[in-house]
Phi, psi and omega in degrees: 000130181291142186287329187247009186271104177274169183289113176218066194279166171267175178263137179307130181097348177266108184280003179279000181227155178257356187272149177277157185288149175245133183256129179291131184276140173240012184274125181299323181293324177299319178291325183295317183278354184304322181247018184248218182227152171227118184061230180268013189246134177266122182281131181260305179200157178279131181238002177176156177200160180208196185293330185257334186203177179233140179249131180240149161280132184220168176242137177274187184296338179265005180082011179277138179287136177223167173252125185238124175252130180237138177295147177296152186299323186285353175237000186299332182259010176276123185297322180298318179295319179295320180296322179293321176296321179297318179291328175297318177300316180300325178292313182297324182295337185284346187245130174227119180194145176293348181254010184230148178306139183252141174271133179247316189197160176196152171219101183262003183246355181279185180293328179238086182301134183213167180222135185239135172227172181282156185261126186256123178277061180217164181262157177289153183303319181297323178291322179295315180294319178298325182276319186258346184090177181302151181284147171281178186299313183295315181293324180292319179297322179293320177298313181298319180292319179298315179292324178296319177298320179297315180295324178300316178295319181295314182291326177297334177275003179078028184237143171247124185292316176077343188227042178283122182199166183304323181290345179255017177239117176263139182256116174256095192070237176255009181259132181274149173232121182274131183234180172064088175262029186299326180241026178299150186237124176283127189301327182275355187274170174291160182298140188290134172248109190201184175272015183305318181291314185288320189268342181291163176284122189308315184288357181234015172267125182293158180304322182291329176289318179300319183275354181078022179274173180294143178262147179223184176300330179299334177299316180289326178290331172296312178297324176301313181294318179296321180292317177294324178299321178294314181295328183281332185244339185080009181230147175295129186297336180252016172075192181238168178137188179301150184305314181300324181293314181294317179297326178295319177297320180300311183292334180270349183074030181267077181262162177242106180247026185297332181267004183272144176309125182304333180289334182264340188302316180302322179295315181293322178299318180294319182286340180265013178300131179300333179273110184300329183290343182260000178283153181293148175287166184303317183295326178290321178299313183294321178297316179293323179294319177297323178296317178295319182295333180263013176095004181277177182251126184285001173297346177275013179306127182292171177304138184303126179265174177276152178291158182299134173292160181305329183296335182276351182281144177286152177284115181260138178235155179290158177303139180258113177225154181297324186279347182247035183297332183266357183282148176208154177296156179291127179243343178269096186271013178277347182276165177293142181291174179298135178279148182281156176204128185289003181267358188276084183243102189241160186258189184278180184276084176222165176083181184286165176273195186307145190249003176152009179240121181281129176266109181284148179296156181300141180297132180286346179282147179297146179288125181288156176292149183278134181294153179304139178092345178269164183292133174244117181306135185298141178207157177261111186291354183276335186278135177083005180266160178303138183283339179057039182299320181298315179295318180294321177296321178296319177297322180296313181292331176294315177297323177298316178297318178298321182295333178291328182264311181231083186300325179298316180294314181298313181294320179297317178299320181296316180292317179297322177297318180299319178295314181298320181294315179293324177299313179298314181297318179296319181294316180295316180299317180296321180293318179296317179297319180295314181290332177292316185284326187236354186079164178299137179227159178295336183277000184302314181296318179296315180297319179297320179294319180292320182281344186302314178301319179295320176298323178296320178297315179299318180296319180295315180296318179297320179294317180298325180284317184280347182279349184296312180294313176301322179296319179295313180296318178296319178296318178296322178296315178299319179296321180295318178296317179297321180294316179298317179297319181295325179290324180288318185263001182053052184233172176291162182267119179235129174274344187272013177272155186303315185295309178300322180296315182297314180295320179297318178295319180299311181293320178298321179293321178296318178295321178297323182289315186258351185278192180304133180078014184278344183297310177299325178296315181293313181297314181295321179297317180294323179296318180297313182296318179296326182279330186261313184264088183251143177088148182296317181300312180296321178299316180295323179295314181298314180298319178299315178298320180295319179296320178299314179298319180295316179295319179298317178296321179296315178299317180298316182295321182283337179263358178230051183292333185254353181258159181274155177283158179273126183263041175292141008267005177296318179202143177272356181267121182291355179286347176282097187229148169278118186240143177228113181260126180244080177076015180227151178293145178272128178188173180274000000 
């Protein structure tokens, strides 16, 4: 924890900052302990807080500065919150490195559950770069090697950090210390369901986290590259702006490395590949980094290798201390992973070990659901859920088939779906943000209902703006198909025939899905399908109906190559056609 770093957070969704949000406390107990004691620790000052806890600079019994995180009073007696804190402790205990946050002490069973780490007298990387400017080659190589060593230790322990960014790197001189394991992912665990997507800094969330896909070691190497790009140029590699815009750049791999040393740029470009399977393995990254440190050019990066098999990993053990004799790494991976919290700012491995509180192993019994009215740790329900790609693909081909017969209906359905998906995504995001900042409240349903019309307006406006490029691409595609058909059949060029319309709608829909502004559409579409089409039988029925519609549309398009489509409900007369004549008379 940095000694002088006061809470000056950014706002979720603002990619112009690397800091996590701080929530102002209204809890009387939080104010009461602000100048008091917790356990054997004297609280000095508050240095951070979030939805689940508060972080203080504190002094231990020997007068050594430590960082102490305590759960908020209104959730301190919630068993689910305590179990998550216990699992977080189990995660931290698994990692030992001079470049990684160190666990010192914890008491998850007392009246005020807390977690203690050492206090670091250093500034965050983003603050250092803002003050000193971009790093030179030697300093950059040292930063890269230090972070790489940290990731090696973390990965050897079977953990993926998931949140490597400038704000989570403290600089002790020129040596980095990686902090904040709030959304760390145990490799053997189920995929994390958390606020990681909503609360993370947009420009430093890897594409797989944005899309809700499985995280691997490659996720951390992506964050490593993004962090080094910032240190090398002084600019966020994916720029600034609204969260959807920045996330879209992340998923497309549209980074700006113009200020990065040309010798280092090839390595960062490879590590920032949106496809995790194409990113360099750890050994390739380290080889290229060593080459850069000695004045070489990383353009000589070898063909991307495979990651180390588990057999090559060193056996990692938890810290051995007298006071932690009963502690053990988490082995029951059937439980929900540790929930994220922006207050988890921990220091390096210095100072004494645990001082007198036994950390009991995680309870092997499943964590019970929280009763209504009790605190539910904030989470984003979209992450880690089935993507439902097959059902969505079936819906797309069904709309394509409908567009071949009734293009007005097909296009209208496509636009309405886009609005509904963005509406759904906006509503879920707003609810998660609200519960993160204030915790669950009885007024949540009322607030959601009141805000829903406004979310709908925003979704409609966003759809109207983002549909322009897909409409243009779809129109050009339809024109190209019509032109090719006219050249083959020596006929006039018509856009109003079933085949050009169907192909144009299909391509336009694909561009809408993957193009600019497509992230909210994809997340919202998956949320709708998961909520409405539940169970295998219903899914099979829906997919079957969609396939029938698609086949019917295809047959219709192929058997009506020369006739126009029906533009119902605008007109029941198929003579109402969009026509494009290219040097030929228009006629039937």
